[in-house]
Amino acid sequence: MNHEQSAITSHAAGINRALTVGASSVSRSHVVDAPIVLRGMTATSHRFHVPLVHSDASSPSIEIFAREINSLEDTDGYDIDGEVSQGDDNQAEDNRATYQAEDNRTTDQASTTRTKPWLLYLQGGPGFGAPRLSSLSGWLKEATRTFRVLLLDQRGTGLSTPINHQVLAGMAPDEQADYLTHFRADSIVRDAELIRSTLGLKSWSIFGQSFGGFCALSYLSTFPESLDRAIITGGLAPLHGSADRVYRATYARMRARNVEYFAKYPADREILNQVLECVRRGDQIFSDGRNVSVGAVQMLGMFLGGNTRIDQLHFHLEGALLTTAEGTQLSDSFKETLRQQASFASAPLYAVMHESIYAQGEATQWAANRVLAENPDFDPFSPEPLLTGEMIFPWHFTEDPALRPLKEAAERIANKADWPQLYDVERLKTNQVPVAAAVYSHDVYVDRDLSLETAQSVQGLRGWETSKFHHDGISDDGAAIFARLLGMTRVD
């Protein structure tokens, strides 16, 4: 065993020793806690052990956490292969009515839950755990009418063996980079397959939002026989090509979104210019002692990624500036907003691995930063730089204290050229699994044109393009979106 393997094995062994035993069911690789009752639902924690490297029989294991959600309402679900009308955006309620099977309710609600099929939810990211919800609402409430829903903390996120600089502290940069290569969609899918098998399921349905949709496409490429259906929202990944084409599209979409925002709030352009003037003086300091940078200000563009947040940017800019005896300053509350927006302390995996989700057989080499040269209106040194979007730059690993210890590993990840393929394009061309996907016309994170290109490559995929929602559609009206897409996966 070489030094690199030894470090990884030692790390995983420490995680294994920390495994705790749940209250109701225990096996060597699966621990189930007693369910807890929340508003409208029960939540049951599951912990699984899976190999770090699925292709290595001697690989150390890591822990994967998932939370099973079941509705407390007296519902039997739907006949999920029943007829569903395909009307306009306002017909979700009608869809649900026509979708419901004849009433055969039982007084034994637990028995009803056990007969429901399973739905695996794949969270967006990469690097974010599944949602932590204290009540049943939105898309999840709609989904639990039909399914037992399993919210997966993808490897490296949430309560699954986490990725952060503390966990990786004992590894050299080469070892860190090697370890991180096992946290892409292909490994996440294999984790899911082991979980499905451990639960004793012949097959299940999957729902992927954003990066979760990328994982769903990888799942369809690899284990289609394990899937009853796949639902994807804002997550049709490009199946081929370099990361450069993704970021060219992202800059173009963000430019249009900037224009749209400042047309709605024209006074905010001048406020933003004053903010940049303050920052360029070099005397604006975050609460942690760091200087506020122009790049950090530009990251406010993340608020432009959806309908549910765009107006929040306006409210933040309203309170951005203070007039003091020393001149115009940034308010402490606004600086805290900037600090939080520019920090990846809660999701370092996102920053380190973001470009790698597009990598297949070639290095990304900081694609967003390279393509920036083609888009001077986003250059932080331009007089009035536009707000950026879902882009990671080398400076993040210099400015962000949570990322500095991972800087060298991030360089190695950016220059790694031998990434395996994430999708089997030929297999997708002959796909037999029902797939329904929402494509958002003005999505600034997952480009509409690239999404439609992918949709054409997946046999049988039923797409629904809409301009009513942005990337955060399932936060905006998740119940209606989920009901519509579930209906589109019906068996004719």
Short mmCIF file of C-alpha atoms in Angstrom, two decimals:
data_model
loop_
_atom_site.label_atom_id
_atom_site.label_comp_id
_atom_site.label_asym_id
_atom_site.label_seq_id
_atom_site.Cartn_x
_atom_site.Cartn_y
_atom_site.Cartn_z
CA MET A 1 0.00 0.00 0.00
CA ASN A 2 1.48 3.37 -1.02
CA HIS A 3 1.39 6.53 1.08
CA GLU A 4 -1.63 7.89 -0.78
CA GLN A 5 -3.66 4.72 -0.23
CA SER A 6 -2.57 4.65 3.40
CA ALA A 7 -3.80 8.19 4.02
CA ILE A 8 -7.17 7.49 2.44
CA THR A 9 -7.53 4.21 4.32
CA SER A 10 -6.67 5.89 7.62
CA HIS A 11 -9.20 8.64 7.00
CA ALA A 12 -11.99 6.21 6.13
CA ALA A 13 -11.18 4.03 9.13
CA GLY A 14 -11.71 7.01 11.40
CA ILE A 15 -15.09 7.60 9.85
CA ASN A 16 -15.99 3.94 10.29
CA ARG A 17 -15.12 4.05 13.99
CA ALA A 18 -17.47 7.01 14.42
CA LEU A 19 -20.51 5.08 13.16
CA THR A 20 -23.36 5.14 15.63
CA VAL A 21 -26.06 2.51 15.93
CA GLY A 22 -29.66 3.54 15.34
CA ALA A 23 -32.64 2.67 17.46
CA SER A 24 -34.69 0.33 15.32
CA SER A 25 -32.69 -1.66 12.78
CA VAL A 26 -29.01 -2.46 12.35
CA SER A 27 -26.97 -4.36 9.78
CA ARG A 28 -23.30 -4.23 8.93
CA SER A 29 -23.84 -1.67 6.17
CA HIS A 30 -27.23 -0.16 6.98
CA VAL A 31 -28.40 1.60 10.13
CA VAL A 32 -31.99 2.82 10.44
CA ASP A 33 -32.99 5.23 13.21
CA ALA A 34 -36.43 5.38 14.75
CA PRO A 35 -38.68 7.76 12.78
CA ILE A 36 -39.42 11.20 14.12
CA VAL A 37 -42.73 12.99 13.63
CA LEU A 38 -42.66 16.44 12.05
CA ARG A 39 -45.45 18.63 10.72
CA GLY A 40 -47.37 16.49 8.26
CA MET A 41 -44.69 13.84 7.85
CA THR A 42 -42.39 11.30 9.42
CA ALA A 43 -38.64 11.40 8.85
CA THR A 44 -36.49 8.29 9.19
CA SER A 45 -32.70 8.48 9.05
CA HIS A 46 -30.76 5.84 7.13
CA ARG A 47 -26.99 5.36 7.15
CA PHE A 48 -25.15 3.17 4.69
CA HIS A 49 -21.54 2.16 4.21
CA VAL A 50 -20.29 2.19 0.62
CA PRO A 51 -16.82 1.87 -0.93
CA LEU A 52 -14.93 5.08 -1.51
CA VAL A 53 -13.80 3.60 -4.83
CA HIS A 54 -16.49 1.35 -6.28
CA SER A 55 -14.13 -0.31 -8.74
CA ASP A 56 -11.68 -1.35 -6.00
CA ALA A 57 -12.65 -4.43 -4.00
CA SER A 58 -10.22 -3.43 -1.24
CA SER A 59 -11.42 0.18 -1.03
CA PRO A 60 -12.06 1.72 2.38
CA SER A 61 -15.65 2.69 3.02
CA ILE A 62 -17.39 6.00 3.59
CA GLU A 63 -20.78 6.69 5.15
CA ILE A 64 -23.81 7.84 3.19
CA PHE A 65 -26.78 9.44 4.93
CA ALA A 66 -30.32 9.61 3.59
CA ARG A 67 -33.62 10.66 5.12
CA GLU A 68 -36.85 8.85 4.26
CA ILE A 69 -39.94 11.07 4.21
CA ASN A 70 -43.51 9.77 4.44
CA SER A 71 -46.71 11.76 4.58
CA LEU A 72 -48.94 11.57 7.65
CA GLU A 73 -51.94 12.34 5.50
CA ASP A 74 -54.33 9.50 4.69
CA THR A 75 -53.36 9.12 1.03
CA ASP A 76 -52.87 6.00 -0.98
CA GLY A 77 -51.01 7.72 -3.77
CA TYR A 78 -51.81 7.44 -7.44
CA ASP A 79 -51.91 4.82 -10.10
CA ILE A 80 -48.62 6.12 -11.45
CA ASP A 81 -49.21 4.55 -14.83
CA GLY A 82 -52.66 6.14 -15.16
CA GLU A 83 -53.85 8.69 -17.64
CA VAL A 84 -52.87 12.32 -17.09
CA SER A 85 -54.01 15.31 -19.07
CA GLN A 86 -51.25 17.48 -20.53
CA GLY A 87 -52.68 20.99 -20.35
CA ASP A 88 -51.13 24.38 -19.78
CA ASP A 89 -49.21 25.64 -16.74
CA ASN A 90 -52.40 26.14 -14.74
CA GLN A 91 -53.66 22.57 -15.01
CA ALA A 92 -51.59 20.93 -12.25
CA GLU A 93 -54.63 20.65 -9.99
CA ASP A 94 -56.64 19.08 -12.81
CA ASN A 95 -53.73 16.73 -13.52
CA ARG A 96 -53.73 15.56 -9.91
CA ALA A 97 -57.47 14.93 -10.04
CA THR A 98 -57.30 12.84 -13.20
CA TYR A 99 -54.19 11.09 -11.95
CA GLN A 100 -55.72 9.78 -8.75
CA ALA A 101 -56.62 6.11 -8.74
CA GLU A 102 -59.88 4.79 -7.34
CA ASP A 103 -60.10 5.10 -3.58
CA ASN A 104 -58.99 1.96 -1.76
CA ARG A 105 -57.79 3.50 1.49
CA THR A 106 -56.95 1.44 4.52
CA THR A 107 -57.03 2.27 8.19
CA ASP A 108 -53.51 0.95 8.51
CA GLN A 109 -51.50 3.96 7.38
CA ALA A 110 -48.19 2.19 7.96
CA SER A 111 -49.30 -0.55 5.61
CA THR A 112 -50.23 2.07 3.02
CA THR A 113 -46.77 3.61 3.29
CA ARG A 114 -45.10 0.24 2.85
CA THR A 115 -46.95 -0.37 -0.41
CA LYS A 116 -45.89 2.92 -1.97
CA PRO A 117 -43.03 2.84 -4.47
CA TRP A 118 -39.80 4.67 -3.66
CA LEU A 119 -38.53 7.92 -5.11
CA LEU A 120 -34.88 8.94 -4.72
CA TYR A 121 -34.30 12.70 -4.66
CA LEU A 122 -30.97 13.89 -6.07
CA GLN A 123 -30.09 17.37 -4.82
CA GLY A 124 -28.53 20.13 -6.89
CA GLY A 125 -24.93 21.13 -6.37
CA PRO A 126 -22.41 19.69 -6.44
CA GLY A 127 -21.58 19.84 -2.78
CA PHE A 128 -24.93 20.48 -1.11
CA GLY A 129 -26.78 18.12 1.17
CA ALA A 130 -30.43 17.29 0.71
CA PRO A 131 -32.94 19.83 2.05
CA ARG A 132 -33.66 19.89 5.79
CA LEU A 133 -37.39 20.41 6.10
CA SER A 134 -39.48 20.60 9.26
CA SER A 135 -42.86 20.45 7.53
CA LEU A 136 -44.37 18.85 4.46
CA SER A 137 -44.97 21.29 1.61
CA GLY A 138 -44.17 22.06 -2.00
CA TRP A 139 -42.90 19.38 -4.35
CA LEU A 140 -42.17 17.03 -1.44
CA LYS A 141 -45.79 17.08 -0.29
CA GLU A 142 -46.88 16.35 -3.84
CA ALA A 143 -44.34 13.54 -4.18
CA THR A 144 -45.35 11.83 -0.93
CA ARG A 145 -48.89 11.47 -2.25
CA THR A 146 -47.43 8.73 -4.43
CA PHE A 147 -44.02 7.80 -3.08
CA ARG A 148 -41.86 7.05 -0.11
CA VAL A 149 -39.24 9.72 -0.74
CA LEU A 150 -35.57 9.24 0.08
CA LEU A 151 -33.62 12.51 0.36
CA LEU A 152 -29.99 11.62 -0.32
CA ASP A 153 -27.02 13.47 1.11
CA GLN A 154 -24.68 12.77 -1.80
CA ARG A 155 -21.22 11.63 -0.81
CA GLY A 156 -19.20 14.45 0.71
CA THR A 157 -22.27 16.50 1.69
CA GLY A 158 -24.54 16.90 4.69
CA LEU A 159 -24.17 13.95 7.06
CA SER A 160 -22.48 11.76 4.46
CA THR A 161 -18.72 11.59 5.10
CA PRO A 162 -18.08 15.31 4.61
CA ILE A 163 -15.56 17.10 2.45
CA ASN A 164 -13.89 20.06 4.12
CA HIS A 165 -10.38 21.19 4.94
CA GLN A 166 -10.57 19.67 8.43
CA VAL A 167 -11.35 16.20 7.06
CA LEU A 168 -8.66 16.49 4.37
CA ALA A 169 -6.06 18.11 6.64
CA GLY A 170 -4.04 14.91 7.06
CA MET A 171 -3.51 14.47 3.32
CA ALA A 172 -0.96 16.01 0.99
CA PRO A 173 -2.38 17.98 -1.98
CA ASP A 174 -1.91 15.04 -4.37
CA GLU A 175 -3.76 12.77 -1.94
CA GLN A 176 -6.53 15.32 -1.47
CA ALA A 177 -6.99 15.63 -5.23
CA ASP A 178 -7.06 11.86 -5.70
CA TYR A 179 -9.62 11.50 -2.92
CA LEU A 180 -11.81 14.22 -4.43
CA THR A 181 -11.94 12.56 -7.85
CA HIS A 182 -14.31 9.99 -6.33
CA PHE A 183 -17.04 12.56 -5.60
CA ARG A 184 -18.60 13.01 -9.02
CA ALA A 185 -21.91 11.84 -10.48
CA ASP A 186 -20.62 8.40 -11.47
CA SER A 187 -19.73 7.57 -7.85
CA ILE A 188 -22.97 9.09 -6.53
CA VAL A 189 -24.96 6.83 -8.87
CA ARG A 190 -23.12 3.75 -7.68
CA ASP A 191 -23.83 4.75 -4.09
CA ALA A 192 -27.50 4.98 -5.00
CA GLU A 193 -27.42 1.53 -6.58
CA LEU A 194 -25.98 -0.01 -3.42
CA ILE A 195 -28.64 1.76 -1.36
CA ARG A 196 -31.41 0.48 -3.65
CA SER A 197 -30.07 -3.05 -3.34
CA THR A 198 -29.68 -2.75 0.43
CA LEU A 199 -33.31 -1.63 0.72
CA GLY A 200 -34.33 -4.75 -1.21
CA LEU A 201 -35.85 -2.82 -4.11
CA LYS A 202 -35.99 -4.21 -7.62
CA SER A 203 -36.32 -0.69 -8.99
CA TRP A 204 -37.27 2.84 -8.01
CA SER A 205 -37.95 6.27 -9.47
CA ILE A 206 -35.54 9.20 -9.33
CA PHE A 207 -36.00 12.98 -9.26
CA GLY A 208 -33.00 15.19 -10.01
CA GLN A 209 -32.88 18.97 -9.60
CA SER A 210 -30.04 20.85 -11.32
CA PHE A 211 -26.84 18.81 -10.69
CA GLY A 212 -29.18 16.10 -9.45
CA GLY A 213 -30.41 15.93 -13.05
CA PHE A 214 -26.82 15.37 -14.17
CA CYS A 215 -26.72 12.43 -11.76
CA ALA A 216 -30.04 11.18 -13.14
CA LEU A 217 -28.63 11.14 -16.68
CA SER A 218 -25.60 9.23 -15.44
CA TYR A 219 -27.95 6.78 -13.70
CA LEU A 220 -29.91 6.30 -16.94
CA SER A 221 -26.60 5.67 -18.71
CA THR A 222 -25.40 3.09 -16.23
CA PHE A 223 -28.26 1.25 -14.52
CA PRO A 224 -31.45 1.88 -16.51
CA GLU A 225 -32.84 -1.50 -15.46
CA SER A 226 -33.02 -0.18 -11.89
CA LEU A 227 -35.25 2.77 -12.79
CA ASP A 228 -39.02 2.99 -13.13
CA ARG A 229 -38.89 6.61 -14.26
CA ALA A 230 -36.71 9.71 -14.09
CA ILE A 231 -37.89 13.28 -13.47
CA ILE A 232 -35.46 16.14 -14.09
CA THR A 233 -35.85 19.87 -13.41
CA GLY A 234 -33.29 22.37 -14.68
CA GLY A 235 -30.73 19.60 -14.97
CA LEU A 236 -30.21 18.31 -18.52
CA ALA A 237 -26.43 18.24 -18.58
CA PRO A 238 -24.42 18.59 -21.79
CA LEU A 239 -23.48 15.05 -22.76
CA HIS A 240 -20.27 15.94 -24.57
CA GLY A 241 -17.93 18.84 -25.27
CA SER A 242 -15.67 20.85 -23.02
CA ALA A 243 -16.52 23.00 -20.04
CA ASP A 244 -15.69 26.04 -22.18
CA ARG A 245 -18.96 25.80 -24.12
CA VAL A 246 -20.86 25.68 -20.83
CA TYR A 247 -19.27 28.89 -19.57
CA ARG A 248 -19.68 30.69 -22.88
CA ALA A 249 -23.38 29.99 -22.54
CA THR A 250 -23.35 30.97 -18.85
CA TYR A 251 -21.73 34.35 -19.52
CA ALA A 252 -24.27 35.05 -22.27
CA ARG A 253 -27.21 34.13 -20.03
CA MET A 254 -25.83 36.17 -17.13
CA ARG A 255 -25.33 39.18 -19.39
CA ALA A 256 -28.99 39.02 -20.41
CA ARG A 257 -30.06 38.57 -16.78
CA ASN A 258 -28.02 41.63 -15.73
CA VAL A 259 -29.78 43.67 -18.42
CA GLU A 260 -33.15 42.39 -17.24
CA TYR A 261 -32.39 43.17 -13.60
CA PHE A 262 -31.13 46.72 -14.16
CA ALA A 263 -34.10 47.42 -16.44
CA LYS A 264 -36.36 46.52 -13.53
CA TYR A 265 -34.26 48.40 -10.95
CA PRO A 266 -32.36 51.09 -12.93
CA ALA A 267 -31.24 53.00 -9.83
CA ASP A 268 -29.40 49.90 -8.60
CA ARG A 269 -26.73 50.29 -11.29
CA GLU A 270 -25.59 53.55 -9.71
CA ILE A 271 -25.76 52.03 -6.23
CA LEU A 272 -23.62 49.14 -7.44
CA ASN A 273 -21.13 51.59 -8.97
CA GLN A 274 -20.84 53.36 -5.61
CA VAL A 275 -20.36 50.01 -3.89
CA LEU A 276 -17.53 49.20 -6.31
CA GLU A 277 -15.98 52.64 -5.74
CA CYS A 278 -15.92 51.99 -2.00
CA VAL A 279 -14.40 48.55 -2.47
CA ARG A 280 -11.70 49.81 -4.83
CA ARG A 281 -10.50 52.24 -2.16
CA GLY A 282 -9.28 49.17 -0.29
CA ASP A 283 -10.64 50.16 3.11
CA GLN A 284 -13.76 47.98 3.27
CA ILE A 285 -13.13 45.07 5.61
CA PHE A 286 -15.17 41.94 6.30
CA SER A 287 -15.86 40.98 9.91
CA ASP A 288 -13.20 38.25 9.61
CA GLY A 289 -10.54 40.84 8.74
CA ARG A 290 -10.36 40.27 4.98
CA ASN A 291 -10.62 43.05 2.44
CA VAL A 292 -13.83 43.13 0.45
CA SER A 293 -12.98 42.44 -3.21
CA VAL A 294 -14.67 43.37 -6.47
CA GLY A 295 -15.04 39.66 -7.21
CA ALA A 296 -16.99 39.20 -4.00
CA VAL A 297 -19.35 42.01 -5.02
CA GLN A 298 -19.83 40.45 -8.46
CA MET A 299 -20.93 37.22 -6.79
CA LEU A 300 -24.16 39.00 -5.90
CA GLY A 301 -25.14 37.75 -9.33
CA MET A 302 -26.04 34.45 -7.68
CA PHE A 303 -29.24 36.22 -6.58
CA LEU A 304 -30.18 36.48 -10.26
CA GLY A 305 -30.42 32.72 -10.65
CA GLY A 306 -34.10 32.41 -9.85
CA ASN A 307 -37.47 34.06 -9.44
CA THR A 308 -37.48 33.56 -5.67
CA ARG A 309 -34.28 35.57 -5.03
CA ILE A 310 -33.91 38.27 -7.66
CA ASP A 311 -35.83 40.90 -5.70
CA GLN A 312 -33.79 40.11 -2.59
CA LEU A 313 -30.77 41.55 -4.40
CA HIS A 314 -32.60 44.86 -4.73
CA PHE A 315 -33.41 44.90 -1.02
CA HIS A 316 -29.75 44.22 -0.17
CA LEU A 317 -28.57 47.03 -2.43
CA GLU A 318 -31.11 49.41 -0.89
CA GLY A 319 -29.22 49.21 2.39
CA ALA A 320 -25.71 48.88 1.00
CA LEU A 321 -24.36 52.40 1.57
CA LEU A 322 -23.89 54.65 4.58
CA THR A 323 -22.85 58.30 4.64
CA THR A 324 -20.40 58.93 7.50
CA ALA A 325 -17.97 61.63 8.56
CA GLU A 326 -15.28 59.68 6.72
CA GLY A 327 -17.35 59.51 3.54
CA THR A 328 -19.44 56.80 1.93
CA GLN A 329 -19.00 53.34 3.45
CA LEU A 330 -20.55 49.92 3.04
CA SER A 331 -22.99 49.07 5.80
CA ASP A 332 -22.06 46.20 8.10
CA SER A 333 -25.22 44.31 7.14
CA PHE A 334 -24.39 44.58 3.44
CA LYS A 335 -20.80 43.48 4.02
CA GLU A 336 -22.11 40.45 5.88
CA THR A 337 -24.33 39.62 2.91
CA LEU A 338 -21.27 39.86 0.66
CA ARG A 339 -19.18 37.73 3.00
CA GLN A 340 -21.77 34.98 3.14
CA GLN A 341 -22.30 35.07 -0.62
CA ALA A 342 -18.57 34.81 -1.31
CA SER A 343 -17.86 32.08 1.26
CA PHE A 344 -17.85 28.36 0.53
CA ALA A 345 -17.37 27.35 4.15
CA SER A 346 -20.64 25.42 4.10
CA ALA A 347 -20.01 23.78 0.72
CA PRO A 348 -16.29 23.61 -0.17
CA LEU A 349 -16.93 20.61 -2.43
CA TYR A 350 -18.94 22.90 -4.71
CA ALA A 351 -15.97 25.18 -5.28
CA VAL A 352 -13.37 22.45 -5.69
CA MET A 353 -15.39 20.15 -7.95
CA HIS A 354 -17.76 22.45 -9.79
CA GLU A 355 -16.00 22.52 -13.15
CA SER A 356 -15.25 18.80 -12.97
CA ILE A 357 -18.95 17.99 -13.35
CA TYR A 358 -18.47 18.92 -17.02
CA ALA A 359 -15.14 17.11 -17.45
CA GLN A 360 -14.98 14.03 -19.65
CA GLY A 361 -11.59 13.08 -21.01
CA GLU A 362 -9.97 16.50 -20.75
CA ALA A 363 -8.89 19.08 -18.19
CA THR A 364 -11.10 22.08 -17.45
CA GLN A 365 -8.11 24.32 -16.62
CA TRP A 366 -10.23 26.92 -14.85
CA ALA A 367 -12.64 27.21 -17.77
CA ALA A 368 -14.74 30.04 -16.29
CA ASN A 369 -11.60 32.10 -15.72
CA ARG A 370 -10.26 31.47 -19.23
CA VAL A 371 -13.58 32.23 -20.92
CA LEU A 372 -13.74 35.46 -18.89
CA ALA A 373 -11.15 36.86 -21.30
CA GLU A 374 -13.80 36.61 -24.04
CA ASN A 375 -16.25 38.61 -21.92
CA PRO A 376 -14.54 41.85 -20.82
CA ASP A 377 -17.78 43.30 -19.46
CA PHE A 378 -17.46 40.79 -16.60
CA ASP A 379 -13.81 41.63 -15.92
CA PRO A 380 -13.47 42.91 -12.33
CA PHE A 381 -11.06 45.58 -13.61
CA SER A 382 -13.61 47.01 -16.05
CA PRO A 383 -15.28 50.28 -14.96
CA GLU A 384 -18.74 48.77 -14.42
CA PRO A 385 -18.35 44.98 -14.31
CA LEU A 386 -21.46 42.85 -14.61
CA LEU A 387 -22.52 40.49 -11.86
CA THR A 388 -21.27 36.93 -12.27
CA GLY A 389 -23.17 33.68 -11.84
CA GLU A 390 -22.32 30.05 -11.25
CA MET A 391 -18.58 30.40 -11.85
CA ILE A 392 -15.55 29.45 -9.80
CA PHE A 393 -12.31 31.41 -10.16
CA PRO A 394 -8.78 30.78 -8.84
CA TRP A 395 -9.08 33.83 -6.58
CA HIS A 396 -11.69 32.04 -4.50
CA PHE A 397 -8.93 29.78 -3.17
CA THR A 398 -6.84 32.79 -2.18
CA GLU A 399 -9.54 34.95 -0.61
CA ASP A 400 -11.83 32.41 1.09
CA PRO A 401 -10.35 31.09 4.37
CA ALA A 402 -12.36 27.88 4.00
CA LEU A 403 -10.80 27.20 0.59
CA ARG A 404 -7.18 28.27 1.12
CA PRO A 405 -6.13 24.85 2.50
CA LEU A 406 -7.56 23.24 -0.65
CA LYS A 407 -5.87 25.58 -3.15
CA GLU A 408 -3.22 23.13 -4.35
CA ALA A 409 -5.71 20.28 -4.58
CA ALA A 410 -8.01 22.52 -6.62
CA GLU A 411 -5.16 23.26 -9.03
CA ARG A 412 -4.61 19.55 -9.52
CA ILE A 413 -8.32 18.95 -10.08
CA ALA A 414 -8.41 21.78 -12.66
CA ASN A 415 -5.47 20.26 -14.54
CA LYS A 416 -6.59 16.62 -14.38
CA ALA A 417 -7.12 15.37 -17.94
CA ASP A 418 -7.97 11.69 -17.53
CA TRP A 419 -11.54 12.06 -16.28
CA PRO A 420 -13.77 9.10 -17.15
CA GLN A 421 -16.94 9.51 -19.18
CA LEU A 422 -20.04 10.35 -17.14
CA TYR A 423 -22.63 9.41 -19.76
CA ASP A 424 -23.11 6.54 -22.19
CA VAL A 425 -24.52 8.51 -25.12
CA GLU A 426 -25.24 5.43 -27.22
CA ARG A 427 -27.20 3.86 -24.39
CA LEU A 428 -29.20 7.03 -23.88
CA LYS A 429 -30.11 6.98 -27.57
CA THR A 430 -31.87 3.65 -26.97
CA ASN A 431 -33.29 4.55 -23.56
CA GLN A 432 -36.47 2.71 -22.52
CA VAL A 433 -37.04 4.39 -19.13
CA PRO A 434 -39.81 7.04 -19.02
CA VAL A 435 -38.11 10.42 -18.57
CA ALA A 436 -39.73 13.83 -18.13
CA ALA A 437 -37.69 17.01 -17.92
CA ALA A 438 -38.44 20.67 -17.29
CA VAL A 439 -36.27 23.10 -19.23
CA TYR A 440 -36.40 26.73 -18.11
CA SER A 441 -36.10 29.07 -21.10
CA HIS A 442 -34.05 31.71 -19.29
CA ASP A 443 -32.11 29.47 -16.89
CA VAL A 444 -28.75 31.12 -16.16
CA TYR A 445 -27.24 28.02 -14.56
CA VAL A 446 -28.21 25.19 -16.94
CA ASP A 447 -28.42 26.62 -20.43
CA ARG A 448 -31.63 26.15 -22.39
CA ASP A 449 -29.96 25.45 -25.75
CA LEU A 450 -27.56 22.88 -24.33
CA SER A 451 -30.45 21.30 -22.43
CA LEU A 452 -32.56 20.89 -25.57
CA GLU A 453 -29.57 19.38 -27.34
CA THR A 454 -29.38 16.76 -24.59
CA ALA A 455 -33.12 16.17 -24.67
CA GLN A 456 -32.83 15.22 -28.34
CA SER A 457 -30.21 12.60 -27.43
CA VAL A 458 -32.30 10.69 -24.87
CA GLN A 459 -34.84 8.41 -26.51
CA GLY A 460 -38.33 8.81 -25.15
CA LEU A 461 -37.56 11.90 -23.06
CA ARG A 462 -40.59 14.13 -22.78
CA GLY A 463 -39.53 17.72 -22.36
CA TRP A 464 -41.46 20.68 -21.08
CA GLU A 465 -39.94 24.07 -21.79
CA THR A 466 -41.37 26.98 -19.83
CA SER A 467 -40.50 30.64 -19.37
CA LYS A 468 -42.72 30.89 -16.29
CA PHE A 469 -39.99 29.61 -13.98
CA HIS A 470 -36.25 30.02 -13.53
CA HIS A 471 -33.70 27.58 -12.14
CA ASP A 472 -35.39 27.62 -8.74
CA GLY A 473 -38.74 26.53 -10.15
CA ILE A 474 -39.29 23.79 -7.59
CA SER A 475 -38.94 26.40 -4.85
CA ASP A 476 -41.35 28.67 -6.69
CA ASP A 477 -44.17 26.19 -7.43
CA GLY A 478 -42.71 22.76 -6.88
CA ALA A 479 -46.00 20.94 -6.36
CA ALA A 480 -47.37 21.96 -9.76
CA ILE A 481 -44.09 21.24 -11.55
CA PHE A 482 -43.68 17.82 -9.96
CA ALA A 483 -47.30 16.85 -10.65
CA ARG A 484 -46.97 17.83 -14.29
CA LEU A 485 -43.70 15.96 -14.85
CA LEU A 486 -44.85 12.87 -13.00
CA GLY A 487 -47.87 12.81 -15.27
CA MET A 488 -45.60 13.02 -18.31
CA THR A 489 -43.89 9.76 -17.30
CA ARG A 490 -47.13 7.80 -17.54
CA VAL A 491 -47.15 4.56 -19.53
CA ASP A 492 -49.31 4.99 -22.63
#
